mmCIF file of C-alpha atoms in Angstrom:
data_model
loop_
_atom_site.group_PDB
_atom_site.id
_atom_site.type_symbol
_atom_site.label_atom_id
_atom_site.label_comp_id
_atom_site.label_asym_id
_atom_site.label_seq_id
_atom_site.Cartn_x
_atom_site.Cartn_y
_atom_site.Cartn_z
ATOM 1 C CA MET A 169 0.153 0.033 -0.091
ATOM 2 C CA MET A 170 1.296 3.629 -0.877
ATOM 3 C CA LEU A 171 0.283 5.867 1.944
ATOM 4 C CA LYS A 172 2.738 8.436 3.037
ATOM 5 C CA GLY A 173 3.142 7.845 6.865
ATOM 6 C CA LEU A 174 1.328 4.236 7.410
ATOM 7 C CA ASP A 175 3.401 1.438 8.287
ATOM 8 C CA PRO A 176 3.431 -0.614 4.920
ATOM 9 C CA LEU A 177 2.222 -4.131 7.066
ATOM 10 C CA LEU A 178 -1.476 -2.404 7.439
ATOM 11 C CA THR A 179 -3.235 -3.810 4.674
ATOM 12 C CA PRO A 180 -6.405 -1.980 3.336
ATOM 13 C CA ASP A 181 -8.465 -5.123 4.875
ATOM 14 C CA LEU A 182 -6.675 -4.393 8.438
ATOM 15 C CA LEU A 183 -7.155 -0.836 8.225
ATOM 16 C CA TRP A 184 -10.635 -1.895 7.569
ATOM 17 C CA VAL A 185 -11.300 -3.871 10.983
ATOM 18 C CA LEU A 186 -9.095 -1.442 13.139
ATOM 19 C CA ALA A 187 -11.636 1.464 11.473
ATOM 20 C CA ALA A 188 -14.636 -0.285 12.156
ATOM 21 C CA MET A 189 -13.711 -1.186 15.619
ATOM 22 C CA GLY A 190 -15.665 0.515 18.596
ATOM 23 C CA HIS A 191 -14.673 1.257 21.359
ATOM 24 C CA GLY A 192 -14.520 -1.525 23.798
ATOM 25 C CA ASP A 193 -14.523 -4.177 20.905
ATOM 26 C CA ASP A 194 -11.802 -6.758 21.218
ATOM 27 C CA LEU A 195 -9.107 -7.397 18.863
ATOM 28 C CA ALA A 196 -7.882 -11.597 18.476
ATOM 29 C CA LEU A 197 -4.238 -11.134 17.591
ATOM 30 C CA VAL A 198 -3.243 -14.717 16.870
ATOM 31 C CA ASP A 199 -0.520 -17.250 15.660
ATOM 32 C CA ALA A 200 -0.332 -18.830 12.789
ATOM 33 C CA ASN A 201 -1.345 -22.350 14.932
ATOM 34 C CA PHE A 202 -4.820 -20.829 16.344
ATOM 35 C CA PRO A 203 -7.682 -22.118 14.409
ATOM 36 C CA ALA A 204 -8.445 -18.914 12.688
ATOM 37 C CA GLU A 205 -10.579 -19.803 10.082
ATOM 38 C CA THR A 206 -12.903 -21.212 12.722
ATOM 39 C CA VAL A 207 -12.945 -18.762 15.097
ATOM 40 C CA ALA A 208 -13.192 -15.920 12.360
ATOM 41 C CA ARG A 209 -16.452 -16.909 11.288
ATOM 42 C CA ARG A 210 -17.636 -16.537 14.711
ATOM 43 C CA THR A 211 -16.380 -12.651 15.082
ATOM 44 C CA THR A 212 -19.023 -9.703 14.825
ATOM 45 C CA SER A 213 -17.100 -8.960 11.583
ATOM 46 C CA GLY A 214 -17.012 -12.528 10.519
ATOM 47 C CA ARG A 215 -13.442 -11.532 9.217
ATOM 48 C CA LEU A 216 -9.709 -13.115 8.952
ATOM 49 C CA VAL A 217 -7.372 -11.192 8.097
ATOM 50 C CA ARG A 218 -3.609 -12.630 7.313
ATOM 51 C CA MET A 219 -0.157 -11.069 8.342
ATOM 52 C CA PRO A 220 2.087 -14.122 7.218
ATOM 53 C CA GLY A 221 5.812 -13.705 7.479
ATOM 54 C CA LEU A 222 5.856 -11.712 10.551
ATOM 55 C CA THR A 223 7.086 -11.808 13.846
ATOM 56 C CA MET A 224 4.080 -11.117 16.554
ATOM 57 C CA ALA A 225 6.189 -8.859 17.665
ATOM 58 C CA CYS A 226 6.381 -6.698 14.457
ATOM 59 C CA ALA A 227 2.577 -7.510 13.779
ATOM 60 C CA ALA A 228 1.435 -5.654 17.318
ATOM 61 C CA GLU A 229 3.965 -3.056 16.805
ATOM 62 C CA ALA A 230 1.813 -2.013 13.696
ATOM 63 C CA VAL A 231 -1.691 -2.715 15.160
ATOM 64 C CA LEU A 232 -0.814 -0.920 18.143
ATOM 65 C CA SER A 233 0.406 2.294 15.637
ATOM 66 C CA LEU A 234 -3.038 2.825 15.397
ATOM 67 C CA LEU A 235 -5.060 0.528 17.995
ATOM 68 C CA PRO A 236 -5.391 2.483 21.019
ATOM 69 C CA ILE A 237 -5.961 0.770 23.663
ATOM 70 C CA ASP A 238 -8.496 0.857 26.049
ATOM 71 C CA THR A 239 -7.872 2.192 29.499
ATOM 72 C CA PHE A 240 -11.339 1.737 31.195
ATOM 73 C CA VAL A 241 -11.153 -1.457 32.329
ATOM 74 C CA ASP A 242 -8.745 -3.873 34.459
ATOM 75 C CA ASP A 243 -7.419 -6.043 31.487
ATOM 76 C CA PRO A 244 -7.381 -4.693 27.761
ATOM 77 C CA VAL A 245 -4.312 -6.906 26.864
ATOM 78 C CA ARG A 246 -5.284 -10.761 27.400
ATOM 79 C CA ARG A 247 -3.046 -13.429 26.264
ATOM 80 C CA MET A 248 -3.645 -17.159 25.848
ATOM 81 C CA GLU A 249 -1.900 -19.112 29.140
ATOM 82 C CA VAL A 250 0.127 -22.087 28.962
ATOM 83 C CA VAL A 251 -1.709 -25.388 29.522
ATOM 84 C CA GLY A 252 -0.796 -26.493 32.786
ATOM 85 C CA ASP A 253 1.327 -23.184 33.669
ATOM 86 C CA ALA A 254 -0.562 -20.368 34.015
ATOM 87 C CA VAL A 255 2.010 -18.084 35.257
ATOM 88 C CA THR A 256 4.907 -18.461 32.742
ATOM 89 C CA LEU A 257 5.196 -16.019 30.380
ATOM 90 C CA PRO A 258 6.773 -17.978 26.315
ATOM 91 C CA PRO A 259 9.508 -15.595 24.772
ATOM 92 C CA ILE A 260 6.605 -14.670 22.291
ATOM 93 C CA GLN A 261 4.710 -13.457 24.989
ATOM 94 C CA GLN A 262 7.042 -11.534 26.743
ATOM 95 C CA GLU A 263 8.229 -9.478 23.386
ATOM 96 C CA VAL A 264 4.459 -8.506 22.847
ATOM 97 C CA GLN A 265 4.312 -7.238 26.706
ATOM 98 C CA GLN A 266 7.299 -4.758 25.802
ATOM 99 C CA VAL A 267 5.097 -3.677 22.514
ATOM 100 C CA ILE A 268 1.784 -3.361 24.896
ATOM 101 C CA ASP A 269 4.081 -1.217 27.351
ATOM 102 C CA ARG A 270 5.380 0.531 24.768
ATOM 103 C CA ALA A 271 1.626 1.669 23.276
ATOM 104 C CA ALA A 272 1.226 2.442 26.475
ATOM 105 C CA GLY A 273 3.072 4.219 27.527
ATOM 106 C CA ARG A 274 3.383 2.065 31.032
ATOM 107 C CA ALA A 275 3.852 -1.326 32.306
ATOM 108 C CA LEU A 276 0.415 -3.367 31.456
ATOM 109 C CA PRO A 277 0.629 -6.942 32.122
ATOM 110 C CA LEU A 278 -1.415 -9.236 30.308
ATOM 111 C CA ALA A 279 -4.035 -10.981 32.093
ATOM 112 C CA GLY A 280 -4.077 -14.251 30.880
ATOM 113 C CA ILE A 281 -6.714 -16.685 30.259
ATOM 114 C CA GLU A 282 -7.311 -20.312 30.127
ATOM 115 C CA ARG A 283 -6.784 -22.020 26.586
ATOM 116 C CA TYR A 284 -10.666 -23.251 25.732
ATOM 117 C CA ALA A 285 -11.799 -19.623 27.235
ATOM 118 C CA PHE A 286 -9.463 -17.943 25.111
ATOM 119 C CA TYR A 287 -11.080 -19.487 22.342
ATOM 120 C CA GLU A 288 -14.540 -18.435 22.968
ATOM 121 C CA ALA A 289 -13.167 -15.099 23.892
ATOM 122 C CA ALA A 290 -11.785 -14.702 20.544
ATOM 123 C CA SER A 291 -15.320 -15.696 18.892
ATOM 124 C CA ARG A 292 -16.796 -12.744 20.308
ATOM 125 C CA ALA A 293 -13.978 -10.298 19.534
ATOM 126 C CA PHE A 294 -14.838 -8.085 16.327
ATOM 127 C CA ALA A 295 -11.992 -9.812 13.609
ATOM 128 C CA VAL A 296 -9.480 -12.351 14.123
ATOM 129 C CA VAL A 297 -6.063 -11.331 12.664
ATOM 130 C CA GLN A 298 -3.748 -14.407 12.190
ATOM 131 C CA VAL A 299 0.321 -13.806 12.444
ATOM 132 C CA GLY A 300 2.087 -15.972 10.538
ATOM 133 C CA ASP A 301 4.337 -16.648 13.637
ATOM 134 C CA MET A 302 4.814 -20.676 14.248
ATOM 135 C CA ARG A 303 5.676 -19.927 18.445
ATOM 136 C CA PRO A 304 3.045 -21.314 20.141
ATOM 137 C CA TYR A 305 0.965 -19.176 22.515
ATOM 138 C CA GLY A 306 1.519 -16.490 20.784
ATOM 139 C CA CYS A 307 -2.019 -15.807 21.467
ATOM 140 C CA PHE A 308 -3.784 -12.304 22.585
ATOM 141 C CA LEU A 309 -6.889 -9.988 22.489
ATOM 142 C CA ILE A 310 -6.805 -6.391 22.506
ATOM 143 C CA ARG A 311 -9.499 -4.246 23.769
ATOM 144 C CA LYS A 312 -9.762 -1.043 21.758
ATOM 145 C CA GLY A 313 -10.023 2.240 23.358
ATOM 146 C CA VAL A 314 -11.194 5.516 22.565
ATOM 147 C CA VAL A 315 -9.920 7.992 20.109
ATOM 148 C CA LEU A 316 -10.260 11.577 21.097
ATOM 149 C CA ALA A 317 -10.217 14.574 19.089
ATOM 150 C CA GLU A 318 -7.111 16.661 19.214
#
């Protein structure tokens, strides 16, 4: 896409999703192992946007360059917990945590969600964005905040 000032990773389909979301809508940002086609069909938009060949941190950074994080809730960014070890943050989650903290301008810990509860929560999201990162547990829900007039 040839537009000034926009990250070239932000495709027209992804831009539509980000713009169409309202305050409080969730975006499911998921890894290559996630059942994205199945879950995306059950979302509000029914859309699956693919970002192949990227790391999750790179994709999260592009998305968060435009998507404000909700500040009205305690857990605006959630992660899929490691099965059998809810407290461990694998490297993919640690990397995204750093991106989230930079975007929020403060520490904003990822809240954990059990695997099957995550699938259900993702099906209630506005849309699913599947990233080509093959590492497991790279699945996140990001709640859209308010865009204020300047």
